[in-house]
Amino acid sequence: MQHEKVLVLDFGGQYNQLIARRVRDHGVYCDLKPCGMTKEEILSYAPIGIIFTGGPSSVYGEDAPQIQREILELGIPVLGICYGAQLIAHTLGGEVARGEESEYGKRELVLEEESPLFAGIPKRSVCWMSHTDRVVSLPEGFARLARTGGCPVAVFGSEQKRIFGVQFHPEVVHSEYGNVLLKNFLFGVCKAKGDWTMKNFVREQVALLRQKIGGKKVLLAMSGGVDSAVAATLVHRAAGENLTCVFVDHGLHRKGEPEEVMRVFRDGLKMNLIKADAADLFLDALKGVSDPEKKRKIIGKLFIEVFEREAKKLGKVDFLVQGTIYPDVIESGKGKSAVIKSHHNVGGLPDVVDFEEIVEPLRDLFKDEVRRVGTELGLPDEIVWRQPCPGPALAIRIMGEVTREKLETLRDADAIFREEIAKAGLMRDIWQYFAVLTDSKTVGVQGDFRTYENVIALRAVTSVDAMTADFARIPYEVLERVSSRITGEVKRANRIVYDITSKPPATIEWE
Ligand code: XMP
């Protein structure tokens, strides 16, 4: 089905995916595309509106990305954000200049004129600025609409041309009414209907998949993660028993995970789900290995081997399903090729499976949309809200050699941490949280005895895309409960530390 679409042209700023997500949150489908699109390409894409994102360049810079002036003469509404706003002014004959100082952080936005962009926004509110260049004179036919203390032209536009520029970042939460401004652009200026809902998505995808798959055979590697779980459920609706899923149990999963996968998908949804029990194989191969990259390689290679063995039993299949999602396929505005997830869990599968075609039913969806589709399909919260777990799972959360004993300690500690986070209702606020078994032992005292046991580290971060992350400000009371429960209930752990490092300089995982 054809949806109305908005085009988000990516000029390389750090919040660009966020802009696209915000647009979709308003029920309007959009794609994030490299900023070099030509007028012809834009016309054939047929957007109801275009958003130019921010970016690190200065419009007068040597390599600064530009746009064809004709794009602004198509009659399609345009909203430029930060660099995008400066580019509109510059392209149409206005002037942009370097400010003496950068303006960074929260600022008071003062509206000066009426505008369809401002419906429901009070005269004074807080906006989030991050820029050095600024628009100093406007192109003909444009009016100044709002200002901040340090930026006389914080918003400008032409209602008649339906082109607007905002210097601040409406997509970030610190801009109090940013989301309202985006909504006004979509519905007030572009006249969007808002036909992008996950209910529609499921209905359309199932119909499309049914048509495509017919009675043919489909294979999927189920990791237990959100993406493969949702992809499997969606395809299962369309293909029923023609879908076979293979779950490789490598013995490194978090507590209860393999059981839960079997319970939800095989017992509950009656999927054809094969569990390949390979814990011994993996743990034997990991004996004596402490280098994280070596662990990753061993696990990746064995995973493919085990999957291949199972796939061979099925013979030739017609389709291989992959849980690729939209952030994996977006091309960056800086002209880099597609951003590929650096540690793709199932990267090598297409090489070992005899199949005709890859099916990627989630490739248009952001992670939060994947979750909403999961809920729409009736999957339980424990699956839908599961936080990302790396392919090598607990093997890279145990510093040094992986042993059964260490796995047991970490599994129990991690389960307690996750349980307490859930009890405190923080599950959806924290992007990723887990326990790490460090390779340090410390002295402790329990009862009348001196102990010499392991240090468990707790890691919890907030993040948008895992590229950068901040340590989560978990309330002390929650940390206290986790600490006393782990030291009380878990064998071989006598000290708990909380990781207060952001990424960068640290990574999210410890290995
Ligand atoms: P880092 O530790 O690099 O992690 O900040 C960023 C995100 O990637 C996940 N991660 C992995 N995922 N295989 C995976 O599938 C891996 O080897 C791997 N290492 C890190 C990590 O959990 C975080 O979400």
Coordinates of C-alpha atoms and ligand atoms in Angstrom, one line a residue:
M1 CA 0.0 0.0 0.0
Q2 CA 1.2 3.5 -0.7
H3 CA 1.6 5.6 2.4
E4 CA 2.0 9.4 2.5
K5 CA 5.7 9.9 3.0
V6 CA 8.0 12.6 4.3
L7 CA 11.5 12.8 3.2
V8 CA 14.2 13.6 5.8
L9 CA 17.4 14.7 4.0
D10 CA 20.4 13.8 6.1
F11 CA 23.1 16.5 6.4
G12 CA 25.1 14.5 8.8
G13 CA 24.0 15.8 12.2
Q14 CA 23.9 13.6 15.3
Y15 CA 20.2 13.8 15.9
N16 CA 19.1 12.8 12.4
Q17 CA 17.6 9.4 13.1
L18 CA 15.8 11.0 16.0
I19 CA 14.1 13.4 13.7
A20 CA 12.9 10.5 11.5
R21 CA 11.7 8.7 14.6
R22 CA 9.8 11.7 15.9
V23 CA 8.1 12.1 12.5
R24 CA 7.0 8.5 12.5
D25 CA 5.8 8.8 16.1
H26 CA 3.2 11.2 14.7
G27 CA 1.9 8.5 12.4
V28 CA 3.6 9.8 9.3
Y29 CA 6.0 7.5 7.4
C30 CA 9.4 9.0 6.5
D31 CA 12.7 7.9 5.2
L32 CA 16.1 9.3 6.1
K33 CA 18.0 9.7 2.8
P34 CA 21.4 11.2 1.9
C35 CA 21.3 14.9 1.3
G36 CA 22.6 14.7 -2.2
M37 CA 19.2 13.7 -3.7
T38 CA 18.4 15.5 -6.9
K39 CA 15.1 17.3 -7.8
E40 CA 14.2 14.4 -10.0
E41 CA 14.8 11.8 -7.4
I42 CA 12.7 13.8 -4.9
L43 CA 9.9 14.1 -7.4
S44 CA 9.8 10.4 -8.0
Y45 CA 9.8 9.8 -4.3
A46 CA 6.8 12.1 -4.1
P47 CA 7.0 13.3 -0.4
I48 CA 4.3 15.4 1.1
G49 CA 7.0 17.3 2.9
I50 CA 10.8 17.5 3.2
I51 CA 12.9 18.0 6.3
F52 CA 16.5 19.1 6.1
T53 CA 18.4 17.9 9.1
G54 CA 21.2 19.6 11.0
G55 CA 24.9 18.8 10.2
P56 CA 28.4 19.7 11.2
S57 CA 29.2 21.9 8.2
S58 CA 29.2 25.6 7.7
V59 CA 27.3 26.7 4.5
Y60 CA 30.4 28.5 3.2
G61 CA 32.8 25.6 4.0
E62 CA 34.6 23.9 1.1
D63 CA 32.9 20.6 1.4
A64 CA 29.6 21.9 2.7
P65 CA 26.7 19.9 1.3
Q66 CA 24.4 22.1 -0.8
I67 CA 21.1 21.5 -2.4
Q68 CA 19.7 22.4 -5.8
R69 CA 17.7 25.6 -5.5
E70 CA 15.0 24.0 -7.6
I71 CA 14.2 21.7 -4.7
L72 CA 12.9 24.7 -2.9
E73 CA 10.8 25.7 -5.9
L74 CA 8.8 22.5 -6.2
G75 CA 6.0 23.7 -4.0
I76 CA 6.6 20.9 -1.5
P77 CA 6.7 22.1 2.1
V78 CA 10.2 22.2 3.6
L79 CA 11.4 22.5 7.2
G80 CA 15.1 23.1 7.7
I81 CA 16.6 22.4 11.1
C82 CA 19.8 24.0 12.3
Y83 CA 22.2 23.6 9.3
G84 CA 19.2 22.8 7.2
A85 CA 17.7 26.2 8.1
Q86 CA 20.9 28.0 7.3
L87 CA 21.1 26.2 4.0
I88 CA 17.6 27.3 3.1
A89 CA 18.5 30.9 3.8
H90 CA 21.9 30.6 2.0
T91 CA 20.4 28.9 -1.1
L92 CA 17.6 31.5 -1.5
G93 CA 19.9 34.5 -1.2
G94 CA 19.9 35.2 2.5
E95 CA 23.0 35.5 4.6
V96 CA 24.6 33.2 7.2
A97 CA 27.4 34.4 9.4
R98 CA 29.6 32.8 12.0
G99 CA 28.6 33.9 15.5
E100 CA 31.2 35.2 17.9
E101 CA 30.3 32.4 20.3
S102 CA 28.6 29.1 19.9
E103 CA 25.1 28.9 21.4
Y104 CA 24.8 25.6 23.2
G105 CA 22.1 24.3 25.5
K106 CA 18.7 25.4 26.7
R107 CA 17.6 28.9 25.6
E108 CA 14.4 30.9 25.9
L109 CA 12.5 30.9 22.6
V110 CA 10.3 34.0 22.1
L111 CA 7.7 33.9 19.3
E112 CA 7.3 37.1 17.4
E113 CA 4.8 36.4 14.7
E114 CA 1.8 34.1 14.2
S115 CA 2.6 31.0 12.2
P116 CA 1.0 27.7 11.4
L117 CA 4.2 26.2 12.9
F118 CA 3.3 27.7 16.3
A119 CA -0.2 26.4 16.9
G120 CA -0.4 25.5 20.6
I121 CA 3.0 26.9 21.5
P122 CA 3.2 29.7 24.1
K123 CA 4.9 32.9 23.4
R124 CA 7.8 32.0 25.6
S125 CA 9.2 28.4 26.0
V126 CA 12.5 26.6 26.2
C127 CA 14.4 25.3 23.2
W128 CA 17.6 23.5 22.7
M129 CA 20.4 25.2 20.7
S130 CA 23.6 23.8 19.3
H131 CA 25.2 26.1 16.7
T132 CA 27.9 28.6 15.9
D133 CA 26.7 29.9 12.5
R134 CA 23.4 31.8 12.3
V135 CA 21.1 33.3 9.8
V136 CA 21.7 37.1 9.7
S137 CA 19.6 38.2 6.7
L138 CA 16.6 36.6 5.2
P139 CA 15.8 35.8 1.6
E140 CA 13.1 37.8 -0.1
G141 CA 9.6 36.8 0.9
F142 CA 10.7 35.3 4.3
A143 CA 9.8 36.7 7.7
R144 CA 11.5 36.4 11.1
L145 CA 9.2 34.4 13.3
A146 CA 11.0 33.9 16.6
R147 CA 14.2 34.7 18.5
T148 CA 16.3 33.7 21.4
G149 CA 18.7 35.9 23.4
G150 CA 21.7 34.9 21.3
C151 CA 20.0 34.3 18.0
P152 CA 17.8 37.0 16.5
V153 CA 16.5 34.6 13.8
A154 CA 15.6 31.4 15.7
V155 CA 12.7 30.6 13.4
F156 CA 11.9 32.1 10.0
G157 CA 9.7 31.1 7.1
S158 CA 7.2 31.9 4.4
E159 CA 3.7 30.6 4.9
Q160 CA 3.0 31.2 1.2
K161 CA 6.0 29.1 0.0
R162 CA 5.4 26.7 2.9
I163 CA 9.2 26.8 3.7
F164 CA 10.4 27.2 7.3
G165 CA 13.8 27.2 9.1
V166 CA 14.4 26.6 12.8
Q167 CA 17.8 27.2 14.3
F168 CA 17.1 25.1 17.4
H169 CA 16.5 21.3 17.6
P170 CA 12.8 20.5 17.9
E171 CA 13.6 16.8 17.9
V172 CA 15.3 16.7 21.3
V173 CA 13.3 16.4 24.5
H174 CA 14.9 19.6 25.9
S175 CA 13.0 21.6 23.4
E176 CA 9.8 21.9 25.3
Y177 CA 7.4 22.4 22.4
G178 CA 9.7 20.8 19.7
N179 CA 7.4 17.9 19.2
V180 CA 4.4 20.2 18.8
L181 CA 6.3 22.2 16.2
L182 CA 7.1 19.1 14.2
K183 CA 3.5 18.0 14.5
N184 CA 2.4 21.4 13.3
F185 CA 4.7 21.1 10.3
L186 CA 3.4 17.7 9.4
F187 CA -0.3 18.3 9.9
G188 CA -0.7 22.0 9.7
V189 CA 1.7 22.7 6.8
C190 CA 2.1 19.3 4.9
K191 CA -1.5 18.4 5.6
A192 CA -0.6 14.8 6.6
K193 CA -3.3 12.4 7.5
G194 CA -1.2 10.2 9.8
D195 CA -1.8 6.8 8.1
W196 CA 1.4 5.1 9.5
T197 CA 0.3 2.9 12.3
M198 CA 1.7 -0.5 13.4
K199 CA -1.8 -2.0 13.0
N200 CA -1.7 -1.1 9.3
F201 CA 1.9 -2.2 9.0
V202 CA 1.1 -5.7 10.4
R203 CA -2.0 -6.1 8.1
E204 CA -0.1 -5.0 5.0
Q205 CA 3.1 -7.0 5.7
V206 CA 1.2 -10.2 6.5
A207 CA -0.7 -9.8 3.2
L208 CA 2.5 -9.1 1.3
L209 CA 4.4 -12.0 2.9
R210 CA 1.5 -14.4 2.2
Q211 CA 1.5 -13.4 -1.4
K212 CA 5.3 -13.8 -1.6
I213 CA 5.8 -16.9 0.4
G214 CA 2.7 -18.8 -0.8
G215 CA 3.3 -22.4 0.3
K216 CA 7.1 -22.2 0.1
K217 CA 9.6 -23.0 2.8
V218 CA 11.0 -20.4 5.1
L219 CA 13.9 -20.5 7.6
L220 CA 14.8 -18.2 10.4
A221 CA 17.5 -18.0 13.1
M222 CA 15.8 -17.2 16.3
S223 CA 18.2 -15.5 18.8
G224 CA 15.6 -14.7 21.4
G225 CA 16.2 -11.0 20.8
V226 CA 13.4 -8.6 19.9
D227 CA 14.1 -8.3 16.2
S228 CA 14.2 -12.0 15.4
A229 CA 11.3 -12.7 17.7
V230 CA 9.1 -10.1 16.0
A231 CA 10.2 -11.1 12.5
A232 CA 9.4 -14.7 13.3
T233 CA 6.0 -13.9 14.6
L234 CA 5.1 -11.7 11.6
V235 CA 6.3 -14.3 9.1
H236 CA 4.6 -17.1 11.1
R237 CA 1.3 -15.3 10.6
A238 CA 1.8 -15.4 6.9
A239 CA 3.5 -18.7 6.5
G240 CA 2.3 -20.9 9.4
E241 CA 4.0 -24.2 9.4
N242 CA 6.0 -23.5 6.3
L243 CA 8.2 -21.4 8.6
T244 CA 11.0 -23.3 10.6
C245 CA 12.9 -21.4 13.2
V246 CA 16.2 -22.6 14.6
F247 CA 17.3 -21.5 18.1
V248 CA 21.0 -22.3 18.9
D249 CA 21.4 -22.9 22.6
H250 CA 25.1 -22.1 23.1
G251 CA 24.9 -22.3 26.9
L252 CA 25.8 -18.6 27.2
H253 CA 22.3 -17.1 27.5
R254 CA 20.9 -15.2 30.4
K255 CA 19.0 -17.0 33.0
G256 CA 15.8 -18.6 31.8
E257 CA 16.1 -17.3 28.3
P258 CA 16.2 -20.6 26.3
E259 CA 13.2 -21.9 28.3
E260 CA 11.3 -18.7 27.7
V261 CA 11.9 -18.8 23.9
M262 CA 10.6 -22.3 23.8
R263 CA 7.6 -21.6 25.9
V264 CA 6.5 -18.5 24.0
F265 CA 7.2 -19.6 20.5
R266 CA 7.0 -23.3 20.4
D267 CA 4.4 -24.0 23.1
G268 CA 2.5 -20.8 22.9
L269 CA 2.5 -19.8 19.3
K270 CA 2.9 -23.3 18.0
M271 CA 5.8 -22.4 15.8
N272 CA 8.0 -25.0 14.2
L273 CA 10.9 -24.2 16.5
I274 CA 14.0 -26.4 16.6
K275 CA 16.4 -26.0 19.6
A276 CA 19.9 -27.1 18.8
D277 CA 21.6 -28.0 22.1
A278 CA 25.2 -27.0 21.7
A279 CA 26.3 -25.8 25.1
D280 CA 29.0 -28.5 25.5
L281 CA 30.4 -27.7 22.1
F282 CA 30.7 -24.0 22.8
L283 CA 32.1 -24.3 26.3
D284 CA 34.7 -26.8 25.2
A285 CA 35.8 -24.5 22.5
L286 CA 36.0 -21.6 24.9
K287 CA 38.2 -23.5 27.4
G288 CA 41.3 -21.5 28.3
V289 CA 40.4 -18.6 26.1
S290 CA 40.3 -15.1 27.7
D291 CA 40.9 -12.7 24.8
P292 CA 37.5 -11.1 24.0
E293 CA 38.0 -11.0 20.3
K294 CA 39.0 -14.7 20.2
K295 CA 35.9 -15.5 22.2
R296 CA 33.7 -13.6 19.7
K297 CA 35.3 -15.4 16.8
I298 CA 34.9 -18.8 18.3
I299 CA 31.3 -18.2 19.1
G300 CA 30.5 -16.7 15.8
K301 CA 32.1 -19.5 13.9
L302 CA 30.5 -22.2 16.0
F303 CA 27.1 -20.5 15.7
I304 CA 27.2 -20.7 11.9
E305 CA 28.4 -24.3 12.0
V306 CA 25.6 -25.4 14.3
F307 CA 23.0 -23.5 12.3
E308 CA 24.3 -25.0 9.1
R309 CA 24.0 -28.5 10.5
E310 CA 20.3 -27.8 11.3
A311 CA 19.6 -26.1 8.0
K312 CA 21.1 -29.0 6.1
K313 CA 18.6 -31.3 7.7
L314 CA 15.8 -29.2 6.2
G315 CA 17.3 -29.3 2.7
K316 CA 16.7 -26.4 0.3
V317 CA 14.5 -23.6 1.6
D318 CA 13.0 -20.9 -0.5
F319 CA 13.4 -18.0 1.8
L320 CA 15.8 -17.0 4.6
V321 CA 14.4 -14.4 7.0
Q322 CA 16.7 -11.8 8.6
G323 CA 15.7 -9.4 11.3
T324 CA 17.4 -6.4 9.7
I325 CA 16.0 -3.1 10.9
Y326 CA 16.0 0.4 9.5
P327 CA 19.0 1.8 11.4
D328 CA 21.0 -1.1 9.8
V329 CA 20.2 0.1 6.3
I330 CA 20.2 3.9 6.5
E331 CA 22.9 5.5 4.5
S332 CA 24.6 8.4 6.3
G333 CA 24.4 11.9 4.9
K334 CA 28.2 12.2 5.0
G335 CA 28.4 9.9 2.0
K336 CA 29.6 6.9 3.9
S337 CA 28.2 3.6 2.7
A338 CA 25.5 1.9 4.6
V339 CA 26.0 1.8 8.3
I340 CA 26.4 -1.9 9.1
K341 CA 26.0 -3.1 12.6
S342 CA 29.6 -3.9 13.6
H343 CA 28.7 -7.1 15.4
H344 CA 26.0 -8.6 13.4
N345 CA 24.8 -11.7 15.1
V346 CA 23.9 -13.7 12.1
G347 CA 26.1 -12.2 9.5
G348 CA 27.4 -15.4 7.9
L349 CA 24.2 -17.3 7.6
P350 CA 23.4 -16.6 3.9
D351 CA 26.7 -18.4 3.1
V352 CA 25.7 -21.7 4.6
V353 CA 22.0 -21.9 3.9
D354 CA 20.7 -23.1 0.5
F355 CA 18.0 -20.6 -0.2
E356 CA 16.5 -18.5 -3.0
E357 CA 15.9 -15.2 -1.5
I358 CA 16.3 -13.2 1.7
V359 CA 13.2 -11.7 3.4
E360 CA 13.6 -8.8 5.7
P361 CA 10.1 -7.8 6.9
L362 CA 11.4 -5.3 9.5
R363 CA 13.8 -3.4 7.3
D364 CA 11.7 -0.2 7.3
L365 CA 11.2 -0.1 11.0
F366 CA 13.0 1.7 13.9
K367 CA 13.6 -0.3 17.0
D368 CA 10.7 1.3 18.9
E369 CA 8.4 0.4 16.0
V370 CA 9.6 -3.2 16.0
R371 CA 8.6 -3.3 19.6
R372 CA 5.2 -1.8 18.8
V373 CA 4.7 -4.4 16.1
G374 CA 5.6 -7.1 18.6
T375 CA 2.9 -5.8 21.0
E376 CA 0.4 -5.6 18.1
L377 CA 1.2 -9.3 17.3
G378 CA 0.4 -10.2 20.9
L379 CA 4.0 -11.0 22.1
P380 CA 4.5 -10.6 25.9
D381 CA 6.4 -7.6 27.3
E382 CA 9.3 -9.8 28.5
I383 CA 10.1 -10.5 24.8
V384 CA 9.1 -7.1 23.4
W385 CA 10.9 -5.0 25.9
R386 CA 13.9 -7.2 26.1
Q387 CA 17.0 -5.1 26.0
P388 CA 19.7 -5.9 23.4
C389 CA 22.0 -8.8 24.3
P390 CA 25.2 -9.2 22.3
G391 CA 25.5 -12.3 20.1
P392 CA 28.2 -13.8 22.3
A393 CA 26.0 -13.1 25.3
L394 CA 27.5 -13.8 28.8
A395 CA 30.8 -14.9 27.3
I396 CA 31.9 -11.3 26.9
R397 CA 30.4 -10.3 30.3
I398 CA 32.8 -12.7 32.1
M399 CA 36.2 -11.3 32.1
G400 CA 38.8 -13.9 31.3
E401 CA 38.1 -17.6 30.7
V402 CA 34.4 -18.7 30.6
T403 CA 33.6 -21.6 32.8
R404 CA 30.3 -23.3 33.9
E405 CA 30.9 -22.1 37.4
K406 CA 31.4 -18.5 36.4
L407 CA 28.4 -18.6 34.1
E408 CA 26.2 -19.8 37.0
T409 CA 27.4 -16.9 39.3
L410 CA 26.9 -14.3 36.6
R411 CA 23.5 -15.7 35.5
D412 CA 22.2 -15.5 39.0
A413 CA 23.6 -12.0 39.7
D414 CA 22.3 -10.7 36.3
A415 CA 18.8 -12.2 36.9
I416 CA 18.6 -10.4 40.3
F417 CA 19.6 -7.1 38.7
R418 CA 17.1 -7.4 35.9
E419 CA 14.4 -8.4 38.4
E420 CA 14.9 -5.4 40.6
I421 CA 15.0 -3.1 37.6
A422 CA 11.7 -4.5 36.5
K423 CA 10.2 -4.2 40.0
A424 CA 11.3 -0.5 40.2
G425 CA 9.5 0.1 36.9
L426 CA 12.8 1.2 35.2
M427 CA 12.7 -1.4 32.4
R428 CA 11.8 1.0 29.6
D429 CA 13.9 4.0 30.8
I430 CA 17.2 2.2 30.7
W431 CA 18.5 1.2 27.4
Q432 CA 20.6 -1.7 28.5
Y433 CA 21.5 -3.1 31.9
F434 CA 23.4 -6.2 32.9
A435 CA 25.9 -7.6 35.4
V436 CA 29.5 -8.3 34.6
L437 CA 31.7 -10.9 36.4
T438 CA 35.0 -9.2 36.8
D439 CA 38.2 -11.1 37.1
S440 CA 39.0 -9.5 40.4
K441 CA 38.6 -11.1 43.8
T442 CA 38.4 -9.1 47.0
V443 CA 38.3 -9.8 50.7
G444 CA 35.0 -9.6 52.4
V445 CA 33.3 -10.7 55.6
Q446 CA 30.2 -12.7 55.9
G447 CA 28.9 -13.8 59.3
D448 CA 32.1 -14.5 61.2
F449 CA 34.1 -15.5 58.2
R450 CA 36.5 -13.8 56.0
T451 CA 35.7 -14.4 52.3
Y452 CA 37.8 -14.0 49.2
E453 CA 35.3 -13.8 46.3
N454 CA 34.4 -12.2 43.0
V455 CA 33.6 -8.6 42.3
I456 CA 30.4 -8.2 40.3
A457 CA 30.0 -4.9 38.3
L458 CA 26.6 -3.6 37.4
R459 CA 26.3 -1.7 34.1
A460 CA 23.3 0.3 33.1
V461 CA 23.2 2.9 30.3
T462 CA 20.8 5.2 28.6
S463 CA 21.3 5.6 24.9
V464 CA 19.6 6.3 21.6
D465 CA 21.5 4.1 19.3
A466 CA 24.4 2.5 21.3
M467 CA 26.9 4.7 19.5
T468 CA 27.1 6.9 22.6
A469 CA 25.7 6.2 26.0
D470 CA 25.4 7.7 29.4
F471 CA 25.4 5.7 32.7
A472 CA 21.9 5.4 34.0
R473 CA 21.1 7.4 37.2
I474 CA 19.5 4.4 39.0
P475 CA 18.2 5.4 42.4
Y476 CA 20.5 4.4 45.3
E477 CA 17.6 2.4 46.9
V478 CA 17.4 0.2 43.9
L479 CA 21.2 -0.3 43.7
E480 CA 21.1 -1.1 47.4
R481 CA 18.5 -3.8 47.0
V482 CA 20.4 -5.3 44.1
S483 CA 23.7 -5.3 46.1
S484 CA 22.3 -6.9 49.2
R485 CA 20.4 -9.5 47.2
I486 CA 23.4 -10.5 45.1
T487 CA 25.8 -10.7 48.0
G488 CA 23.1 -12.6 50.0
E489 CA 21.8 -15.0 47.3
V490 CA 24.6 -15.6 44.8
K491 CA 27.4 -18.0 45.3
R492 CA 31.0 -16.7 44.9
A493 CA 30.2 -12.9 44.9
N494 CA 31.0 -10.7 47.9
R495 CA 31.4 -7.2 46.4
I496 CA 29.2 -5.1 44.0
V497 CA 30.4 -2.0 42.1
Y498 CA 28.4 0.3 39.8
D499 CA 30.0 1.4 36.6
I500 CA 29.7 5.2 36.2
T501 CA 31.5 5.6 32.9
S502 CA 29.8 7.0 29.8
K503 CA 30.5 5.9 26.2
P504 CA 32.9 7.3 25.1
P505 CA 35.4 6.9 26.7
A506 CA 34.2 3.4 27.8
T507 CA 32.1 1.0 25.7
I508 CA 28.8 -0.3 26.9
E509 CA 30.1 -3.9 27.3
W510 CA 33.2 -4.5 29.3
E511 CA 34.8 -6.7 26.7
Ligands
XMP1 P1 29.8 -1.5 22.9 O1 30.2 -2.4 24.0 O2 30.6 -1.6 21.6 O3 28.3 -2.0 22.5 O4 29.6 -0.1 23.4 C1 27.4 -1.4 21.7 C2 26.2 -2.3 21.5 O5 26.6 -3.5 20.8 C3 26.4 -4.6 21.6 N1 27.5 -5.5 21.4 C4 27.5 -6.6 20.6 N2 26.4 -7.1 19.9 N3 27.8 -8.9 19.2 C5 26.6 -8.3 19.2 O6 25.7 -8.8 18.6 C6 28.9 -8.5 19.9 O7 30.0 -9.0 19.8 C7 28.7 -7.2 20.6 N4 29.5 -6.5 21.4 C8 28.8 -5.4 21.8 C9 26.3 -4.1 23.0 O8 25.6 -5.0 23.8 C10 25.7 -2.8 22.9 O9 24.3 -2.9 22.7

